[in-house]
PDB file of C-alpha atoms in Angstrom:
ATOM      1  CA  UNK A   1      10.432 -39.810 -39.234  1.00  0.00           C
ATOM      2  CA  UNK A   2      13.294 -41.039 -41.495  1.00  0.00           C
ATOM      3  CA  UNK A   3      15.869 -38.926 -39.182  1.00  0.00           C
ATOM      4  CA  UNK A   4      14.592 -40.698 -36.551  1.00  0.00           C
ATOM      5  CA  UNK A   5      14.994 -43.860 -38.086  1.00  0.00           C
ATOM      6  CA  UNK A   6      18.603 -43.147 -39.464  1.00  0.00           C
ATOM      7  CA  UNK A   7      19.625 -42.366 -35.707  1.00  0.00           C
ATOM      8  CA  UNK A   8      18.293 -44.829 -34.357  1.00  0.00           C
ATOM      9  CA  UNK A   9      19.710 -47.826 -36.519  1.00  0.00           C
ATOM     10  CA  UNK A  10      23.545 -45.624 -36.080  1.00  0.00           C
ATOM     11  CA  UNK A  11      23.021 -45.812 -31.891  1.00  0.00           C
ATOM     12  CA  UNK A  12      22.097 -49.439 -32.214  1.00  0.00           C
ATOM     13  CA  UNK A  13      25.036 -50.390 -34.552  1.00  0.00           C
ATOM     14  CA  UNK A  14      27.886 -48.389 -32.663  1.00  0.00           C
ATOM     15  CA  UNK A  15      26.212 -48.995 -29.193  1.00  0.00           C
ATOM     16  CA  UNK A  16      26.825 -53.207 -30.152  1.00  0.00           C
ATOM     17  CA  UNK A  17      30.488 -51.807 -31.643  1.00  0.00           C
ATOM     18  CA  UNK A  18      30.957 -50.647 -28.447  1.00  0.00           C
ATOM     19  CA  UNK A  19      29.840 -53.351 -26.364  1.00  0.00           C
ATOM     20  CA  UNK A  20      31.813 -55.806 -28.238  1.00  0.00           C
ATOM     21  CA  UNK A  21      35.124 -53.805 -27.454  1.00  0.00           C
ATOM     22  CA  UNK A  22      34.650 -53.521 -23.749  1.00  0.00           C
ATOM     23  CA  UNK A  23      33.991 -57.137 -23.551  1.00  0.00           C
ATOM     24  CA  UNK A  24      37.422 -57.549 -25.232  1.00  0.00           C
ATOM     25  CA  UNK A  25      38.916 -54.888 -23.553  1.00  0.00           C
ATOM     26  CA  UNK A  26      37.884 -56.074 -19.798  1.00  0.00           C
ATOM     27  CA  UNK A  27      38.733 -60.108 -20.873  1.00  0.00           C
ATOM     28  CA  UNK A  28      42.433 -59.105 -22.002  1.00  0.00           C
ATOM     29  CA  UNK A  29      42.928 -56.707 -18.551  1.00  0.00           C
ATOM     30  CA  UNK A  30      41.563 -59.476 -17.042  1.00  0.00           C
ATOM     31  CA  UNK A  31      44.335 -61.910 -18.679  1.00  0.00           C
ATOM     32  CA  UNK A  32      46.996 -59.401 -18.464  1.00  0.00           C
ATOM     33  CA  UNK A  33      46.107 -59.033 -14.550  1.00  0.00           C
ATOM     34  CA  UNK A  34      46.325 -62.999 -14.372  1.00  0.00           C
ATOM     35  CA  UNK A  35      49.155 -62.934 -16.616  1.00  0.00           C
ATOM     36  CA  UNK A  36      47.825 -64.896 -19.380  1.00  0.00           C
ATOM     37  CA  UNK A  37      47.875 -62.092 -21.915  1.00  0.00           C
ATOM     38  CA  UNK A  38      50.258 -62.217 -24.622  1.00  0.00           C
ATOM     39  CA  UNK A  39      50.689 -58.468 -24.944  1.00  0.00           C
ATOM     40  CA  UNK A  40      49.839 -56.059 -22.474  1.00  0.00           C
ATOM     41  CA  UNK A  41      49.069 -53.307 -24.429  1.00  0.00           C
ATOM     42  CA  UNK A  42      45.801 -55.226 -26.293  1.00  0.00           C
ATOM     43  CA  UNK A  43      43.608 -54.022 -23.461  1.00  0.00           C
ATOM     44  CA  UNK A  44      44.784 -50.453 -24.162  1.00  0.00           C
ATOM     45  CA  UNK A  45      43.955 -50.270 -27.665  1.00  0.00           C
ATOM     46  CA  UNK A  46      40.697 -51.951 -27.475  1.00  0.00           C
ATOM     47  CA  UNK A  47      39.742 -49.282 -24.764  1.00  0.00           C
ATOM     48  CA  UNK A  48      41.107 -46.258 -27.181  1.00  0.00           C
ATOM     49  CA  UNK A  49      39.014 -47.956 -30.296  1.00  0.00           C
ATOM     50  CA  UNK A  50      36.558 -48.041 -27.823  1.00  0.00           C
ATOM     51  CA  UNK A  51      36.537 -44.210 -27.054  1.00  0.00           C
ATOM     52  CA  UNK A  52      37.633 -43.325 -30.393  1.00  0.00           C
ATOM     53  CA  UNK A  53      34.123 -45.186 -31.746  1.00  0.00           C
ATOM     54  CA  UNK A  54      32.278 -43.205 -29.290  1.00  0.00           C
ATOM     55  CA  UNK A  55      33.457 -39.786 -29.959  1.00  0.00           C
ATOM     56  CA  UNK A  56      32.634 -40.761 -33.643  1.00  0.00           C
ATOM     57  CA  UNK A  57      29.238 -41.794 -33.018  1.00  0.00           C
ATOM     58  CA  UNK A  58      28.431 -38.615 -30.832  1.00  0.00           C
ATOM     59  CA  UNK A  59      29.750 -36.391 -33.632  1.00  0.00           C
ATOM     60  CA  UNK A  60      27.483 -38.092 -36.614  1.00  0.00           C
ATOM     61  CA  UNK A  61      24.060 -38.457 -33.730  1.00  0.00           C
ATOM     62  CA  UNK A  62      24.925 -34.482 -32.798  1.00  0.00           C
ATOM     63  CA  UNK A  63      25.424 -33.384 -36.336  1.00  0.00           C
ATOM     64  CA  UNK A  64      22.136 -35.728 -37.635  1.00  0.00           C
ATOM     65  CA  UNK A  65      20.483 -33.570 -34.789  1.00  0.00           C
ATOM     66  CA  UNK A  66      21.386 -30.088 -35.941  1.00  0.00           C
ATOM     67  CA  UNK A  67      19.664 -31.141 -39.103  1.00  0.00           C
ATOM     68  CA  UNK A  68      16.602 -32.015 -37.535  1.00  0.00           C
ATOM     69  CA  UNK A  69      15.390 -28.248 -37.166  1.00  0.00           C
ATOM     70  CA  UNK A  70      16.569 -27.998 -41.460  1.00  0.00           C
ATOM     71  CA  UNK A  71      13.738 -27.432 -44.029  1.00  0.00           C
ATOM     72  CA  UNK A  72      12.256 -30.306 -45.798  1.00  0.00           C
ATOM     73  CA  UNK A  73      13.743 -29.188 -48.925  1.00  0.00           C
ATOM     74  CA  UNK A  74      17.020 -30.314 -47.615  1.00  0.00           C
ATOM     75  CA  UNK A  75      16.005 -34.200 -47.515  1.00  0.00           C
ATOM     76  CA  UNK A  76      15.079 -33.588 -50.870  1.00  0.00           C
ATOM     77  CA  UNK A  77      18.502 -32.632 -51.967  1.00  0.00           C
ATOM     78  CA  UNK A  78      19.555 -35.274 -50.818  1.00  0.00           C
ATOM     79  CA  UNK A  79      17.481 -37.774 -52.162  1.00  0.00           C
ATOM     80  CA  UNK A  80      17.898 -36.022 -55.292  1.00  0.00           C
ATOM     81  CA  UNK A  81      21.867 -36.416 -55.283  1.00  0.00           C
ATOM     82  CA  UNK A  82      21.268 -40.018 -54.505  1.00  0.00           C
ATOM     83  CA  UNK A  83      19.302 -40.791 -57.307  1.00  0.00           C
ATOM     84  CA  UNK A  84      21.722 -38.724 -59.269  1.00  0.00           C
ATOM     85  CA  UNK A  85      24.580 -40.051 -58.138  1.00  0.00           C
ATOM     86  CA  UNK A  86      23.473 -43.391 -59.227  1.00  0.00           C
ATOM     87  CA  UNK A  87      22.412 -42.750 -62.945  1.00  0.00           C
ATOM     88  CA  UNK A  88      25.478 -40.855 -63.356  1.00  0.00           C
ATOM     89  CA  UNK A  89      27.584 -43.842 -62.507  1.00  0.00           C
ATOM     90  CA  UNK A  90      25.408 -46.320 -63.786  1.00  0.00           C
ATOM     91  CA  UNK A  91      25.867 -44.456 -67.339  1.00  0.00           C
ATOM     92  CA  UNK A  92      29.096 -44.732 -66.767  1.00  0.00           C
ATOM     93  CA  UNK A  93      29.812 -47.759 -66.042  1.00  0.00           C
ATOM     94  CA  UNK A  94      28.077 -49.143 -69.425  1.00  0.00           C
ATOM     95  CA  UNK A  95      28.353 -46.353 -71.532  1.00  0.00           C
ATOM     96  CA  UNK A  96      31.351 -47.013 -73.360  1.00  0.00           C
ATOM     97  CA  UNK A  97      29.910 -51.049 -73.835  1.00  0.00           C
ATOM     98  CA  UNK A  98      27.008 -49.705 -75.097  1.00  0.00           C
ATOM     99  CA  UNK A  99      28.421 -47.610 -77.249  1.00  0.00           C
ATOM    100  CA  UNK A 100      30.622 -50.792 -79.013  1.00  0.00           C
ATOM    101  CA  UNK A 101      27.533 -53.174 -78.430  1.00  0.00           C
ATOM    102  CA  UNK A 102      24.520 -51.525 -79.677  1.00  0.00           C
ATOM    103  CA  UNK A 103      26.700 -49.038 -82.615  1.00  0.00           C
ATOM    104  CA  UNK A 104      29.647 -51.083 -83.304  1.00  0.00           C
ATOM    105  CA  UNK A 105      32.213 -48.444 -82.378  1.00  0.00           C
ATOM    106  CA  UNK A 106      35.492 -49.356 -81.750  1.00  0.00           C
ATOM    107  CA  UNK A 107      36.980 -48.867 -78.589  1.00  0.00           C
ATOM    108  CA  UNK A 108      38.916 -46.165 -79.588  1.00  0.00           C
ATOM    109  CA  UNK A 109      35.995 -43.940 -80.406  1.00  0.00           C
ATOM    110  CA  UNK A 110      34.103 -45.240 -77.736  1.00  0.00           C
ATOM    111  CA  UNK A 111      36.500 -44.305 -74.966  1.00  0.00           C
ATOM    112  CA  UNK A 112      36.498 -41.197 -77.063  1.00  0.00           C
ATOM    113  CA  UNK A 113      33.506 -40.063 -77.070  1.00  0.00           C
ATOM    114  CA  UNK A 114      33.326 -41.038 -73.345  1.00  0.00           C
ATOM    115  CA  UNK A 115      35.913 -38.754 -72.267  1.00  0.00           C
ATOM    116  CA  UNK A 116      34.313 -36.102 -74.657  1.00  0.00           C
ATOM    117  CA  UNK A 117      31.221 -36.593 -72.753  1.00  0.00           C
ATOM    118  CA  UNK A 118      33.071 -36.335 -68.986  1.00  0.00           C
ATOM    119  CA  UNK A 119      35.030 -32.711 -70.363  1.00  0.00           C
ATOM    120  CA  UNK A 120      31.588 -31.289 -71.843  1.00  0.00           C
ATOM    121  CA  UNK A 121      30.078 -31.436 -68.095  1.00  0.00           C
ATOM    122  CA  UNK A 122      33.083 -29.137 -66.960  1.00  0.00           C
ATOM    123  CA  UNK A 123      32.441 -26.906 -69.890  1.00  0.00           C
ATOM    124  CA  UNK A 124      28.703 -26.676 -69.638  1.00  0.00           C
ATOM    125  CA  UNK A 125      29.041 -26.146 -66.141  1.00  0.00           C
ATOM    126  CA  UNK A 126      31.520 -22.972 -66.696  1.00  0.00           C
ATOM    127  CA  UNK A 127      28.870 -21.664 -68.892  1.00  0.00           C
ATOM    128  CA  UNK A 128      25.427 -22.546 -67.528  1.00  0.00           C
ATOM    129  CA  UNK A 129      26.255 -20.270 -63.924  1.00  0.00           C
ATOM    130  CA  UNK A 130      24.853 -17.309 -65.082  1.00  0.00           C
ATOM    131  CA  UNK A 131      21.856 -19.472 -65.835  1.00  0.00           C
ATOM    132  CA  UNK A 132      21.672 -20.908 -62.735  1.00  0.00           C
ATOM    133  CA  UNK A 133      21.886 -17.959 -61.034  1.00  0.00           C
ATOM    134  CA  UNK A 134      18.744 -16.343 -62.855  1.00  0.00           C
ATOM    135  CA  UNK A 135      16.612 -19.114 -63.377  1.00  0.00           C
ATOM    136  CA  UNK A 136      17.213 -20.128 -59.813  1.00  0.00           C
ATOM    137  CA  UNK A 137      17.613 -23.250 -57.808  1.00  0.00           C
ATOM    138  CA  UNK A 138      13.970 -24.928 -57.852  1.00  0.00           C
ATOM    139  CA  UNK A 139      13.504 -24.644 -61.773  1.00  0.00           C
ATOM    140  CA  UNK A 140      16.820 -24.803 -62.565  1.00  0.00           C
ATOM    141  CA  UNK A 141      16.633 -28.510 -60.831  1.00  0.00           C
ATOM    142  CA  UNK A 142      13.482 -29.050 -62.268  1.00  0.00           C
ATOM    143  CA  UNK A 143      14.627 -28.145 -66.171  1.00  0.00           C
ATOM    144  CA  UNK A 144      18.160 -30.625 -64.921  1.00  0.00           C
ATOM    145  CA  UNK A 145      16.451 -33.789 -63.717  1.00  0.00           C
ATOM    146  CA  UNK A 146      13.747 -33.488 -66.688  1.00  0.00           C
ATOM    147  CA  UNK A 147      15.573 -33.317 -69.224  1.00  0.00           C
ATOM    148  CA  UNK A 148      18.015 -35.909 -68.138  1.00  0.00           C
ATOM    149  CA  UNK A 149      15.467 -38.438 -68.081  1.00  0.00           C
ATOM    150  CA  UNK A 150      14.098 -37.485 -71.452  1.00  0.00           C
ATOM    151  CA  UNK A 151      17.914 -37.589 -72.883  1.00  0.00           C
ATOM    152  CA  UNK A 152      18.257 -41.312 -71.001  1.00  0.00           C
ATOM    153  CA  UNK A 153      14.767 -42.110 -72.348  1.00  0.00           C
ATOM    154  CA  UNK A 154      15.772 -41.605 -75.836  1.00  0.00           C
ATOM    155  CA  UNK A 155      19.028 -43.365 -75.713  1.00  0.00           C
ATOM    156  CA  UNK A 156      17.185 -46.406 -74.601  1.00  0.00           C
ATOM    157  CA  UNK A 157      15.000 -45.799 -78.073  1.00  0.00           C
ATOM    158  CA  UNK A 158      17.916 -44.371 -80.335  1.00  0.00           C
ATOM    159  CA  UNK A 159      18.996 -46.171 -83.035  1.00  0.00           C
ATOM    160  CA  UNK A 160      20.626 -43.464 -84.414  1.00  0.00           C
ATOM    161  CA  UNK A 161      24.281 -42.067 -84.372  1.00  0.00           C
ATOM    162  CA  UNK A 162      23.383 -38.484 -84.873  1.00  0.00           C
ATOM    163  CA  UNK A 163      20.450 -38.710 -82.214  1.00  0.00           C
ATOM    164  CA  UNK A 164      22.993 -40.628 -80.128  1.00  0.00           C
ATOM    165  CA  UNK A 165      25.610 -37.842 -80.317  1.00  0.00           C
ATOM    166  CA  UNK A 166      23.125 -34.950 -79.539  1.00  0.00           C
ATOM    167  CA  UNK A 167      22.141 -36.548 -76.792  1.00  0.00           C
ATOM    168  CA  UNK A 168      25.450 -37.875 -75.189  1.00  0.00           C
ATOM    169  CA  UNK A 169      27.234 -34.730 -76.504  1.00  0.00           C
ATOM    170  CA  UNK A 170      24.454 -32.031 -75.731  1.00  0.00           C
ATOM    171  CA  UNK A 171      21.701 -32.765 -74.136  1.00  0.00           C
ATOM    172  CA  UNK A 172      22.943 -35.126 -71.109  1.00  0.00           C
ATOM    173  CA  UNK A 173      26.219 -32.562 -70.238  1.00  0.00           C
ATOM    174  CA  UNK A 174      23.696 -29.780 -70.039  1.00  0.00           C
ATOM    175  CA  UNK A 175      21.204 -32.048 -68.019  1.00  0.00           C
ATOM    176  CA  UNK A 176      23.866 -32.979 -65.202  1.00  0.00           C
ATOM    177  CA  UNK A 177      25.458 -29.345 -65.072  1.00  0.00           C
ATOM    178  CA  UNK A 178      22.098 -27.778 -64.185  1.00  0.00           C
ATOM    179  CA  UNK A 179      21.448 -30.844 -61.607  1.00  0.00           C
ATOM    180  CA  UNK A 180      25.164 -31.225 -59.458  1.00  0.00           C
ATOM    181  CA  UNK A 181      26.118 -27.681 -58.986  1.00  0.00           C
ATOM    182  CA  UNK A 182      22.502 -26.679 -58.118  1.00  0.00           C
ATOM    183  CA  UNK A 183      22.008 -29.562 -55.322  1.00  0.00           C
ATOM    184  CA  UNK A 184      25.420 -27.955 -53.920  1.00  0.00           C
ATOM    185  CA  UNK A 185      23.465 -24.444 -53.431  1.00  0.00           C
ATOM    186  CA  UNK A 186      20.215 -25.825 -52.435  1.00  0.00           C
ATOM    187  CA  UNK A 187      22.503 -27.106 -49.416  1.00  0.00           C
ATOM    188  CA  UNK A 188      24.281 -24.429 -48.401  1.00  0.00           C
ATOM    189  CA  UNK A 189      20.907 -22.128 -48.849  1.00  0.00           C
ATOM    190  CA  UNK A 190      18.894 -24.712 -46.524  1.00  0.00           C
ATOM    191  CA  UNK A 191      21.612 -24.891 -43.410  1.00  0.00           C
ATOM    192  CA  UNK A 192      23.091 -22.661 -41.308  1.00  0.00           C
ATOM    193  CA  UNK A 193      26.667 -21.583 -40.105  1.00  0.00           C
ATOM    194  CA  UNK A 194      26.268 -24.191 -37.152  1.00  0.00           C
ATOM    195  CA  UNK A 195      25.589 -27.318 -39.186  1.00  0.00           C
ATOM    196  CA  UNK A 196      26.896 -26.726 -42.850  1.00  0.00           C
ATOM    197  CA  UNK A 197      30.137 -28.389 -42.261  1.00  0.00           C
ATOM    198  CA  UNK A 198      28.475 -31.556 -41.391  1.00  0.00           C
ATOM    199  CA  UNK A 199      25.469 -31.253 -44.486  1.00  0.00           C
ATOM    200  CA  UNK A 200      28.089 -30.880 -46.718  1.00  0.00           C
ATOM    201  CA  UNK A 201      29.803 -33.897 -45.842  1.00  0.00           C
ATOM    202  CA  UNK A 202      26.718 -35.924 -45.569  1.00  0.00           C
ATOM    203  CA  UNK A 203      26.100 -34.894 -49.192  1.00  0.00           C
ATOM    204  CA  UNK A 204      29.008 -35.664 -50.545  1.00  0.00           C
ATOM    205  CA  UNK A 205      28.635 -39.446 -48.558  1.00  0.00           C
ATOM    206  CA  UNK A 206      25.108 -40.018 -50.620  1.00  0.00           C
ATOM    207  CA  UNK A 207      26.992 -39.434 -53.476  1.00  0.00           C
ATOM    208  CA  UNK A 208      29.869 -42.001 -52.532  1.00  0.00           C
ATOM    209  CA  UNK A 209      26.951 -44.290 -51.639  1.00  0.00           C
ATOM    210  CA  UNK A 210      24.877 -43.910 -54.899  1.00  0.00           C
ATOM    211  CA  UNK A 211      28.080 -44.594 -56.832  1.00  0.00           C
ATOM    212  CA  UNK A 212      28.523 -47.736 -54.477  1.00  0.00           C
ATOM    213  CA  UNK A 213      25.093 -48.865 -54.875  1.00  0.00           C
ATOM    214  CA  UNK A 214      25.725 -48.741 -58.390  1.00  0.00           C
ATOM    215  CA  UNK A 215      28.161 -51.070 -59.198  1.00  0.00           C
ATOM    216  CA  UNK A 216      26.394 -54.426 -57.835  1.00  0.00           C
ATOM    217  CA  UNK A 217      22.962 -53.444 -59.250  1.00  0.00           C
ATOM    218  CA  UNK A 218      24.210 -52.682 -63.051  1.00  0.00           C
TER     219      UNK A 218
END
């Protein structure tokens, strides 16, 4: 399974982190014993990275655990803020050169209508929970991620301002208000008291990696 496969790559890498520091840690007692270390305190701190690593590593293998009994649907969140995470930063990234590339704007009104686009997200979001919270989760993501790629879809085709405006103005804040907040209740609805603390911090790490992955691809 993919959990399987996440767990075991994070017990190979830490158990060769870990390795690596007691090798260290036993040469520079062994120098400091003979004498020949510099500082005697360098076998101390690589033995307290040492257990500091592991008591990491058996936090992040016992919280990846209490996810294994989770519903499917959480994975899917997550991939889901992954792939979001990336377009959103990816538009961002380029937006504002696209904007003075493809329809001359200044950067002015570029940067404008950039930050205009950032503030409409908060708005939307302020005034799409009511929505949320009768349409539901599934469709709610469903009507979000849709009509975000038609909105991106048509951008790539737009020639026009207007249709350029609607869409960067309109259609894309409402797309990423119904998508963000919603992934943020699909994970709290598919954990538990026991393991939230730790799904909600793996979320919010896809998202730091989909806005990492970002950058070097675009």
């Amino acid at each position: 399974s993919i959990l399987g496969e996440i767990l075991a790559t994070l017990r190979n890498v830490l158990r060769s982190a870990l390795v690596t520091l007691s090798i260290r840690s036993a040469g520079n007692d062994r120098n400091n014993f003979t004498g020949k270390g510099n500082l005697g305190n360098n076998g101390t701190m690589s033995s307290t990275l040492a257990a500091l690593i592991s008591n990491q590593y058996s936090k992040v293998t016992s919280g990846f655990q209490s996810l294994q009994s989770s519903p499917s649907e959480l994975w899917k969140a997550y991939l889901l803020k992954f792939l979001d995470s990336y377009a959103y930063f990816s538009f961002s990234l380029i937006f504002t050169i696209f904007l003075s590339h493809e329809f001359g704007m200044s950067d002015v009104r570029a940067g404008t209508i950039y930050g205009a686009w950032g503030a409409l997200i908060t708005v939307f979001g302020l005034v799409t929970g009511t929505i949320i919270d009768n349409l539901g989760v599934a469709k709610c993501l469903r009507i979000g991620f849709s009509l975000s790629f038609l909105t991106r879809l048509t951008l790539f085709f737009c020639t026009s301002e207007r249709v350029l405006l609607f869409c960067t103005l309109g259609a894309l804040p409402l797309a990423n208000c119904l998508g963000i907040p919603v992934l943020t209740v699909g994970i709290r609805r598919y954990t538990n008291d026991e393991n939230r603390g730790f799904a909600f911090g793996l979320f919010y790490v896809i998202m730091n990696v989909g806005a990492l992955v970002a950058g070097p691809l675009v």
